[in-house]
Coordinates of N, CA and C in Angstrom, one line a residue:
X1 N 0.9 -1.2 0.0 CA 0.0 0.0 0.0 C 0.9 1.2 0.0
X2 N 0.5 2.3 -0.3 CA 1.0 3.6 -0.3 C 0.3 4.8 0.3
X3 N 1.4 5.0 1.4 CA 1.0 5.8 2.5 C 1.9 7.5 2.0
X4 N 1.3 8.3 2.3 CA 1.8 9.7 2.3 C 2.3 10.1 3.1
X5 N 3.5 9.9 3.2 CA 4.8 10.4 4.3 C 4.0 12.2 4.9
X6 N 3.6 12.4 4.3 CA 3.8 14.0 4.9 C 2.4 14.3 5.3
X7 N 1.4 13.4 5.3 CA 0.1 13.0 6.0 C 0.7 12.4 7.2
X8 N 1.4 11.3 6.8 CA 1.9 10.6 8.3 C 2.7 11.1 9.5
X9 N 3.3 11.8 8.5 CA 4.5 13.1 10.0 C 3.5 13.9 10.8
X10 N 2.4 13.9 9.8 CA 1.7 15.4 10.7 C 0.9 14.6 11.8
X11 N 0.2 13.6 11.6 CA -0.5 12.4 12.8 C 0.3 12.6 13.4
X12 N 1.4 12.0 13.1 CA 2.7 11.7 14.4 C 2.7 13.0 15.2
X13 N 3.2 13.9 14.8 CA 2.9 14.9 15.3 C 2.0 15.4 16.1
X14 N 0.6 15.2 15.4 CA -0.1 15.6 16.6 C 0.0 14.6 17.7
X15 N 0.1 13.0 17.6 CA 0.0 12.2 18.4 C 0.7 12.8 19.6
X16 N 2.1 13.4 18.9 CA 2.9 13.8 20.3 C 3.1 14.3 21.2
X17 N 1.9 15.4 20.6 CA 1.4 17.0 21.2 C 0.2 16.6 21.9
X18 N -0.4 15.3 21.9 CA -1.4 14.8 23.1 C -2.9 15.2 22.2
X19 N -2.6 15.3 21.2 CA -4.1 16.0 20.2 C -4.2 14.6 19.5
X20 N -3.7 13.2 19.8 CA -3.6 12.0 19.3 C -5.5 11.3 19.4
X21 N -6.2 12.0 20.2 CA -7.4 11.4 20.7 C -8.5 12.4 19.7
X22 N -8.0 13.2 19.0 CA -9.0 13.9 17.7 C -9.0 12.9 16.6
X23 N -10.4 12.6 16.4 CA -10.4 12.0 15.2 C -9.8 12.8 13.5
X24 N -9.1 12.2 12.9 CA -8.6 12.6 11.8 C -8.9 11.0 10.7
X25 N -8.4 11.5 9.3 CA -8.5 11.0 8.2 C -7.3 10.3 7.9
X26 N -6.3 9.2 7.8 CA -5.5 9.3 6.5 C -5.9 8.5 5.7
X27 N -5.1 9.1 4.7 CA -5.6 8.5 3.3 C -4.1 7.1 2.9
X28 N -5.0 6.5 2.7 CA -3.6 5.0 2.4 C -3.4 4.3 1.0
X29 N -4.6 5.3 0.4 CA -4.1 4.8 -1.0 C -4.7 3.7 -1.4
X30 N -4.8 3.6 -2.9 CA -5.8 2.2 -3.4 C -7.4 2.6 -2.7
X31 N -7.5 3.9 -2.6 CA -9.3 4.4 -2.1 C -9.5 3.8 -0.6
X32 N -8.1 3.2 0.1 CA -8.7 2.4 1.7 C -8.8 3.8 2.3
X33 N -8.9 4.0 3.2 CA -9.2 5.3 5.0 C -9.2 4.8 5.8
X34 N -8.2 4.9 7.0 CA -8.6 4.8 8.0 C -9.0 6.2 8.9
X35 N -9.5 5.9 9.7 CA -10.5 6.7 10.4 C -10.0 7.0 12.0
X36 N -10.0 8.0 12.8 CA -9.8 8.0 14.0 C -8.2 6.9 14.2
X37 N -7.4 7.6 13.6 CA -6.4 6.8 14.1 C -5.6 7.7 15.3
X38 N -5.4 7.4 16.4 CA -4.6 7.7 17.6 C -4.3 6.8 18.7
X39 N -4.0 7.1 20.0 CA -3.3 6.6 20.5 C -4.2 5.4 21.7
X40 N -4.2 4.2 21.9 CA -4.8 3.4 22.2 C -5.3 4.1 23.6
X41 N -6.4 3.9 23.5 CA -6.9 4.5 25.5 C -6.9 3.2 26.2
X42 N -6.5 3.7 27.6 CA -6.5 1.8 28.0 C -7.1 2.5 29.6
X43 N -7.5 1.6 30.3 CA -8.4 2.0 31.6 C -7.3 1.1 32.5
X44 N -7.5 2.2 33.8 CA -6.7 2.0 34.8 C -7.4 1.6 35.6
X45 N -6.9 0.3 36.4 CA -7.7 -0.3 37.2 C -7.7 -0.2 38.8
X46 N -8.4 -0.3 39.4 CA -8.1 -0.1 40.7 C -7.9 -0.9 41.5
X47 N -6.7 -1.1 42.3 CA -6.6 -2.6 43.4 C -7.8 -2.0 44.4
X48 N -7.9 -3.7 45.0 CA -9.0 -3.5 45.6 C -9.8 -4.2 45.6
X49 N -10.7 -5.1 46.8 CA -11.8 -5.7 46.3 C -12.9 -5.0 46.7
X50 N -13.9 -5.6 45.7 CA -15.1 -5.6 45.7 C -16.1 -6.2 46.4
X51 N -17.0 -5.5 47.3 CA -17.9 -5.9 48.2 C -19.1 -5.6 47.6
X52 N -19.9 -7.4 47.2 CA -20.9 -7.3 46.7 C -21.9 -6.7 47.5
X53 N -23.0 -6.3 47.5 CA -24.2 -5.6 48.5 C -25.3 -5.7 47.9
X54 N -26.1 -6.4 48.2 CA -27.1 -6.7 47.8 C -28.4 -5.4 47.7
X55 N -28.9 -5.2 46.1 CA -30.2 -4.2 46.2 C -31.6 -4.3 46.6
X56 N -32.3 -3.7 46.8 CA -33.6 -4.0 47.3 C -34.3 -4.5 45.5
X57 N -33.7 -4.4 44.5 CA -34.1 -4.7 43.7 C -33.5 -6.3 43.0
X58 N -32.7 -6.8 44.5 CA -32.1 -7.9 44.0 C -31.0 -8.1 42.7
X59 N -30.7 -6.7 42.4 CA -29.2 -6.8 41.9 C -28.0 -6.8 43.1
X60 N -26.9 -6.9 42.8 CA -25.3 -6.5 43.3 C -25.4 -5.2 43.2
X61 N -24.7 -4.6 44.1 CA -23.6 -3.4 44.0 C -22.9 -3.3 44.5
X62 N -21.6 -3.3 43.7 CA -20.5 -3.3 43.9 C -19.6 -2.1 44.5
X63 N -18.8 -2.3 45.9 CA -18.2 -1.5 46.4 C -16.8 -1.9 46.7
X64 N -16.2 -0.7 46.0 CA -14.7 -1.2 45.9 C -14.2 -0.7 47.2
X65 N -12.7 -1.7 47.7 CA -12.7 -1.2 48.5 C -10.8 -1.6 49.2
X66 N -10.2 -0.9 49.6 CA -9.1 -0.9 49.7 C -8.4 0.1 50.8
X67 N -6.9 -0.4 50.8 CA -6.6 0.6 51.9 C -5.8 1.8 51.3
X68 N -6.6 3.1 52.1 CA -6.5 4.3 51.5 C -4.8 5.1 51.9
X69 N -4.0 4.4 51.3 CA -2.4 4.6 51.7 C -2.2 6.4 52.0
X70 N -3.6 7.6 51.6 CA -2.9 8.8 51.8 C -3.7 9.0 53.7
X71 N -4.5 7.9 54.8 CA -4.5 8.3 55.7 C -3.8 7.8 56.8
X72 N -2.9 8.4 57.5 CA -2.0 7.8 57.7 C -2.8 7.0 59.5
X73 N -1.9 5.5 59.9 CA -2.3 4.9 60.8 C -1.8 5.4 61.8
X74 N -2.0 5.6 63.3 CA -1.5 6.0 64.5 C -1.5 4.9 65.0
X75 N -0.4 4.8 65.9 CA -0.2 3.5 67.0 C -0.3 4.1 67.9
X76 N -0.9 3.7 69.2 CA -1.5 4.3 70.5 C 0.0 4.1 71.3
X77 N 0.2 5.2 71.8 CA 1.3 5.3 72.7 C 1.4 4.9 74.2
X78 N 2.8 3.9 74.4 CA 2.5 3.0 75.0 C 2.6 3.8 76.5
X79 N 1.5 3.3 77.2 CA 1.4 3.8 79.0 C 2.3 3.7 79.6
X80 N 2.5 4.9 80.4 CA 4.4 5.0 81.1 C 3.9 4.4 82.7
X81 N 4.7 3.9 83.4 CA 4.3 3.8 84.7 C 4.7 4.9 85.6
X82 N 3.4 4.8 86.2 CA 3.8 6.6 87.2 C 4.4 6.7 87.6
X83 N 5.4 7.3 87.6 CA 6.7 7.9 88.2 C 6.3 7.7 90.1
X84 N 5.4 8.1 90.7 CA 5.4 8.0 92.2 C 5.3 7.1 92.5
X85 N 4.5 6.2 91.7 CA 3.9 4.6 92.1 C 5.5 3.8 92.4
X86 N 5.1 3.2 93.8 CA 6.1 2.0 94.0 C 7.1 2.8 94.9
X87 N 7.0 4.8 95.0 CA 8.0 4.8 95.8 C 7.9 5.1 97.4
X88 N 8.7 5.0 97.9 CA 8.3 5.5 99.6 C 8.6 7.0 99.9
X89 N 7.6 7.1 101.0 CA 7.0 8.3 100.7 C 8.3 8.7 102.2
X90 N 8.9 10.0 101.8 CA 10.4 10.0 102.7 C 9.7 10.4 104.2
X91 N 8.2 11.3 104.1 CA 8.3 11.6 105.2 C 7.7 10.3 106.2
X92 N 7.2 9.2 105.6 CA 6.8 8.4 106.4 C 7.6 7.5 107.1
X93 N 6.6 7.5 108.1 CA 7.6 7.0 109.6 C 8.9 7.3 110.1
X94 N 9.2 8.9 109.8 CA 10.0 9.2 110.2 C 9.8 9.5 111.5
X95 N 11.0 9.9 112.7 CA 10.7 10.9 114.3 C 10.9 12.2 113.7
X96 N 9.4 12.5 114.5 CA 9.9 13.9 114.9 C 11.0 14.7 115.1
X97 N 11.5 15.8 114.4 CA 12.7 15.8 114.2 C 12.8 17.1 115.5
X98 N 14.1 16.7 116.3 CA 14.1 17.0 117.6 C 14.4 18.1 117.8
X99 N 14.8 19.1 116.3 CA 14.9 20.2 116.3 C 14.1 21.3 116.4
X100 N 13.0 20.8 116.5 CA 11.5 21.6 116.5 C 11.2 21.6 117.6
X101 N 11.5 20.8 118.8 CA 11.5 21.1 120.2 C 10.2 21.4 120.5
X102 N 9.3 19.9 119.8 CA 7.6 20.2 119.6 C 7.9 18.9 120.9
X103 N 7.2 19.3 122.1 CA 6.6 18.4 123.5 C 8.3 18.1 123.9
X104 N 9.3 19.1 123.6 CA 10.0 18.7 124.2 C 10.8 18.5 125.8
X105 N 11.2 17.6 126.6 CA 11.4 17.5 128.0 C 13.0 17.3 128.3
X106 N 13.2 18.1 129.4 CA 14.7 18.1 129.6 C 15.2 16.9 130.4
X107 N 16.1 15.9 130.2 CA 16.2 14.9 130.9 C 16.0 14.8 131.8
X108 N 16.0 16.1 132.4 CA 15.6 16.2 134.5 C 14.6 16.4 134.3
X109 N 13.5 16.3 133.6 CA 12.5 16.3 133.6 C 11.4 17.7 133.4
X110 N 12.2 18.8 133.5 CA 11.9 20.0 133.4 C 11.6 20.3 131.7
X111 N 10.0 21.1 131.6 CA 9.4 21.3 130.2 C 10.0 22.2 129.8
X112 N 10.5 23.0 128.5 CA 10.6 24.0 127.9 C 9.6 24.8 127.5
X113 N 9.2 25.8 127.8 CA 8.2 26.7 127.3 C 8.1 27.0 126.2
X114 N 9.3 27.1 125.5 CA 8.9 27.6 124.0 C 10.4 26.2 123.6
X115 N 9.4 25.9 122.3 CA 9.9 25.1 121.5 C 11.4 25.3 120.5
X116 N 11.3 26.4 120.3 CA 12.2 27.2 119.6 C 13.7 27.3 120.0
X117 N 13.7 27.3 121.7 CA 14.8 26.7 122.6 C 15.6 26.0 122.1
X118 N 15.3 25.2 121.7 CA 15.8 23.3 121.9 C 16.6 23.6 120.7
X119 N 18.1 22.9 120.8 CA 19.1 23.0 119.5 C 19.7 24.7 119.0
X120 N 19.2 25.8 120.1 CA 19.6 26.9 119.6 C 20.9 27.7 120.0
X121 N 21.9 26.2 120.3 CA 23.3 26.6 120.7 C 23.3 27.6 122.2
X122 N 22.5 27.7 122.7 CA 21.8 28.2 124.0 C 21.1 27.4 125.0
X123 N 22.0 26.7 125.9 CA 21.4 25.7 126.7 C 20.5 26.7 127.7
X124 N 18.9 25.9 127.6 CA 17.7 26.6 128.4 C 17.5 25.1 129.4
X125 N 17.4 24.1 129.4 CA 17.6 23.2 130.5 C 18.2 23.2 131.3
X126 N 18.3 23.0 132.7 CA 18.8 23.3 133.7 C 20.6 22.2 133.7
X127 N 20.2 20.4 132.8 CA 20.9 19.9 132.4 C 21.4 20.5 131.2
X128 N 21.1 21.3 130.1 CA 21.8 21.4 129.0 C 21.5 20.4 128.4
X129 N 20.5 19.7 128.0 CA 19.9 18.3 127.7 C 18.9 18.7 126.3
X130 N 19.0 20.3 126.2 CA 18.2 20.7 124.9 C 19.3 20.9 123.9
X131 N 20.5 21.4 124.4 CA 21.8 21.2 123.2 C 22.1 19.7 123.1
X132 N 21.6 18.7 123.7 CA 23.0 17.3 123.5 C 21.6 16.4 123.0
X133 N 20.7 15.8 123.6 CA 19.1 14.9 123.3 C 18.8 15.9 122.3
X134 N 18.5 16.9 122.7 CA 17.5 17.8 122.3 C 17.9 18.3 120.6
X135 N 19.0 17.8 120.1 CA 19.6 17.9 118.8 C 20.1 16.7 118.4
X136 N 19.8 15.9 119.3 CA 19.7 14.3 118.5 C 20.9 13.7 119.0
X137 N 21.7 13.9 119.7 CA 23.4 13.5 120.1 C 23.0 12.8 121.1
X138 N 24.2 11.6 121.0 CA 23.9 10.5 122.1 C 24.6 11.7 123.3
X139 N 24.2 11.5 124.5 CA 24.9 11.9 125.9 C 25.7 11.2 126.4
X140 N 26.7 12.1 127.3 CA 27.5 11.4 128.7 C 27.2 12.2 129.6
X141 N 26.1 11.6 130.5 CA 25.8 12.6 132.0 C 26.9 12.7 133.0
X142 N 27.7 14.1 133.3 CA 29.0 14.1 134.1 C 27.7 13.1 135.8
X143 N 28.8 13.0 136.5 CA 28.6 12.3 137.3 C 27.8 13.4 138.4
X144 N 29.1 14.4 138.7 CA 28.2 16.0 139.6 C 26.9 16.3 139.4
X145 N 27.3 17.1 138.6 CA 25.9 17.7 138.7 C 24.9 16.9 137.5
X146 N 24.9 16.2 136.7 CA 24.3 15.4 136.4 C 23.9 15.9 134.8
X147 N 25.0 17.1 134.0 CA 24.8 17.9 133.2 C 25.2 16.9 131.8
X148 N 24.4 17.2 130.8 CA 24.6 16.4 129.7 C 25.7 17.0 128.5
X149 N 26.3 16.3 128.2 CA 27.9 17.2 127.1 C 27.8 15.7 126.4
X150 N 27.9 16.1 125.0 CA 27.7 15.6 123.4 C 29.4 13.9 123.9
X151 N 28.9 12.7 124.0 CA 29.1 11.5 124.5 C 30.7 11.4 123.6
X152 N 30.6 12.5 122.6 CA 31.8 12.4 121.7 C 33.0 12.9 122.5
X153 N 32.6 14.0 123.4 CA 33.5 15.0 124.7 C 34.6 14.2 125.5
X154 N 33.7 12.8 125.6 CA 33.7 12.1 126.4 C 35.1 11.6 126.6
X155 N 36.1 11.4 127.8 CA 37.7 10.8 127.3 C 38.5 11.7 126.0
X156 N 38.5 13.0 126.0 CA 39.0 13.4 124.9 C 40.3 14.3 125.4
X157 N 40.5 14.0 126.7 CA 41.8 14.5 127.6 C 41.6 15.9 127.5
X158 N 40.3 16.5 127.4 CA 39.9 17.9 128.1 C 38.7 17.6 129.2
X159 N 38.4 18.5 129.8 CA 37.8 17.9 130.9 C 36.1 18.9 130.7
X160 N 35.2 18.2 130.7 CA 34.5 19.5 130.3 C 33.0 19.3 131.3
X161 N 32.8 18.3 132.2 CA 32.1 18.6 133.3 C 33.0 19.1 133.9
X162 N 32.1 19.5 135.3 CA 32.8 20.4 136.3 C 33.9 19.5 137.2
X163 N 33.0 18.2 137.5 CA 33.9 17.4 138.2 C 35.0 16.5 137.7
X164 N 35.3 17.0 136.3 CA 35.9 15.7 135.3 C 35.8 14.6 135.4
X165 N 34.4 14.0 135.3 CA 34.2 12.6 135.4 C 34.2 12.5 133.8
X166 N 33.6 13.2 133.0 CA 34.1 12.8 131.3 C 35.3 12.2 131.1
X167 N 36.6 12.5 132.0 CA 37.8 12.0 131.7 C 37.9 10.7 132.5
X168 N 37.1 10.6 133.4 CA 37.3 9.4 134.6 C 36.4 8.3 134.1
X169 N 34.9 8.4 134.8 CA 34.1 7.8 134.2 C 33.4 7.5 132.9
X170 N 34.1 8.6 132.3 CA 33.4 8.6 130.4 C 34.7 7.6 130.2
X171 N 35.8 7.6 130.5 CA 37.0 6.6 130.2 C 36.4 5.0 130.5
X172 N 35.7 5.0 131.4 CA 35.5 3.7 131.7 C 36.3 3.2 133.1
X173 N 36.8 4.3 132.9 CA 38.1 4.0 134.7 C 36.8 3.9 136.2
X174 N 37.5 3.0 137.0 CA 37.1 3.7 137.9 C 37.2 4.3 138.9
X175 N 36.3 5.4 139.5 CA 36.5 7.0 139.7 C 36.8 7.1 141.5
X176 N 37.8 7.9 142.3 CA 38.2 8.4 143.5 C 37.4 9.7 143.1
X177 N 36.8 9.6 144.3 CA 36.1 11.1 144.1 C 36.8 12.2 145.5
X178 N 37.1 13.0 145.1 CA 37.8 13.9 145.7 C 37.1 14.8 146.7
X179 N 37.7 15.2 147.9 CA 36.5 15.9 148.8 C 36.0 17.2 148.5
X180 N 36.1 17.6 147.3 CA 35.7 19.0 146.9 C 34.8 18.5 145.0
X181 N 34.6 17.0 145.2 CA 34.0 16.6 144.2 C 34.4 16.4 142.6
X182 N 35.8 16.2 142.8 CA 36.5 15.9 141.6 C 37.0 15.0 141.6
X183 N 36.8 14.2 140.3 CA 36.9 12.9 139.6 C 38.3 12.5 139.3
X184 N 39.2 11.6 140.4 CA 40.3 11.5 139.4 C 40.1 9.9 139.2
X185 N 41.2 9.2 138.6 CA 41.0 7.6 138.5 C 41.4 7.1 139.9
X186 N 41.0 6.3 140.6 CA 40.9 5.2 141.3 C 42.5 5.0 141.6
X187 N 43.6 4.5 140.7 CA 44.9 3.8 140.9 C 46.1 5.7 140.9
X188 N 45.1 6.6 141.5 CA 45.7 7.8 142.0 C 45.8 7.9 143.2
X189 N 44.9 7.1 143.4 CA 44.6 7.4 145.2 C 46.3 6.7 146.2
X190 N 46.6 7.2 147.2 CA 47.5 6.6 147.5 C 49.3 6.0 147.4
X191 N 49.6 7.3 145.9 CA 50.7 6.8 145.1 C 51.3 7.8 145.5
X192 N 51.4 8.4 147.0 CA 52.0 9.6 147.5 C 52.5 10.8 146.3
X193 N 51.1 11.0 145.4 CA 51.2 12.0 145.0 C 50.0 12.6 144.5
X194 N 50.0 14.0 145.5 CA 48.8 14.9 145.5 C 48.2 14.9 143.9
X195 N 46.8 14.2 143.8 CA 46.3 14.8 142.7 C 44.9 15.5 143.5
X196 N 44.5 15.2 144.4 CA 43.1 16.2 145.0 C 43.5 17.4 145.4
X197 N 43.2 18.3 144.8 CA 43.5 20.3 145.0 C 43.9 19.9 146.5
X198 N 42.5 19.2 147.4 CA 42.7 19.2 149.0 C 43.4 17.8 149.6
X199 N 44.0 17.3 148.5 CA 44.9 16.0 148.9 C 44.1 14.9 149.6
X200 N 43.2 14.9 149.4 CA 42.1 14.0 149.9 C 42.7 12.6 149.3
X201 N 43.5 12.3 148.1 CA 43.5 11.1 147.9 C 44.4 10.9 148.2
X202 N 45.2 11.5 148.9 CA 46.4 11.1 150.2 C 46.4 10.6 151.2
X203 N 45.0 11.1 151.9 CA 44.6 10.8 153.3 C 44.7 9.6 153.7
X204 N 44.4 9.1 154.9 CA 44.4 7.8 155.3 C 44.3 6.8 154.3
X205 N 45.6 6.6 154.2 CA 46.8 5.9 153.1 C 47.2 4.9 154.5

């Protein structure tokens, strides 16, 4: 058959330019035509099934149906365990903390009137029992007068009751008590040398 090149460039041409879906004429010679020649249309299908549904008219209708990839899925975020749960609670079962000097009593037994006393580097007990208990420190009660000094005082080769039994009795020694009421050790007495101011542990030797 005999086709006309310069009929056919211009088809081509339009085909290219997207004008391929206008019906046109070529002529092929020997009296044939074809008709509407352009670019094949083809249908795009959709993945997906179809859910038949029955009509009240007893046909199908068909509903396509698929997953819509532009919504996007959330995953539920996973539950944290509460941070408080499981812990102990600091103020429970703790003591009253002795520095508040709330119903506080002086080891001799004597009340403090005001709470505020107690631990304020200012002994208000008659023992001094609101600086030493009264701020939480173990005691060593001098033997005399019966005054409380921090148990750490205690044997530290200063003497810091009045009668020096911290050095005697806080030692663990045991104590010659002198006639003016001072504490020396026991293996003083008698070693013909004055340690009582009044030589009392001289005496009837």
């Amino acid at each position: 058959m005999n086709i006309d090149l310069s009929k056919f460039l211009t088809v081509a041409a339009l085909m290219s330019q997207g004008l391929g879906t206008a019906a046109c004429t070529i002529n092929l010679g020997n009296g044939l035509t074809d008709t509407n020649i352009g670019p094949e249309t083809s249908t795009t299908s959709t993945t997906g099934t179809t859910d038949d549904t029955t009509t009240t008219d007893g046909g199908t209708e068909g509903t396509a149906t698929g997953t819509d990839s532009s919504v996007p899925t959330t995953t539920e975020a996973p539950t944290t365990t509460e941070a408080t749960a499981g812990t102990t609670d600091a103020t429970a079962g703790t003591a009253t903390d002795a520095t508040t000097g709330e119903g506080f009593v002086c080891s001799d037994g004597t009340a403090l009137e005001d709470p505020a006393w107690v631990c304020d580097e200012n002994p208000d007990c008659p023992d001094g029992s609101d600086e030493v208990t009264g701020c939480g420190l173990e005691a060593f009660t001098c033997s005399g007068d019966k005054k409380e000094i921090p148990a750490t005082w205690a044997c530290d080769e200063v003497a810091d009751c009045v009668d020096n039994s911290d050095e005697v009795t806080g030692c663990g020694q045991e104590a010659f008590t002198c006639a003016d009421g001072i504490e020396i050790p026991a293996t003083w007495k008698c070693d013909t040398a004055q340690d009582c101011a009044d030589g009392s542990d001289e005496a009837d030797c």
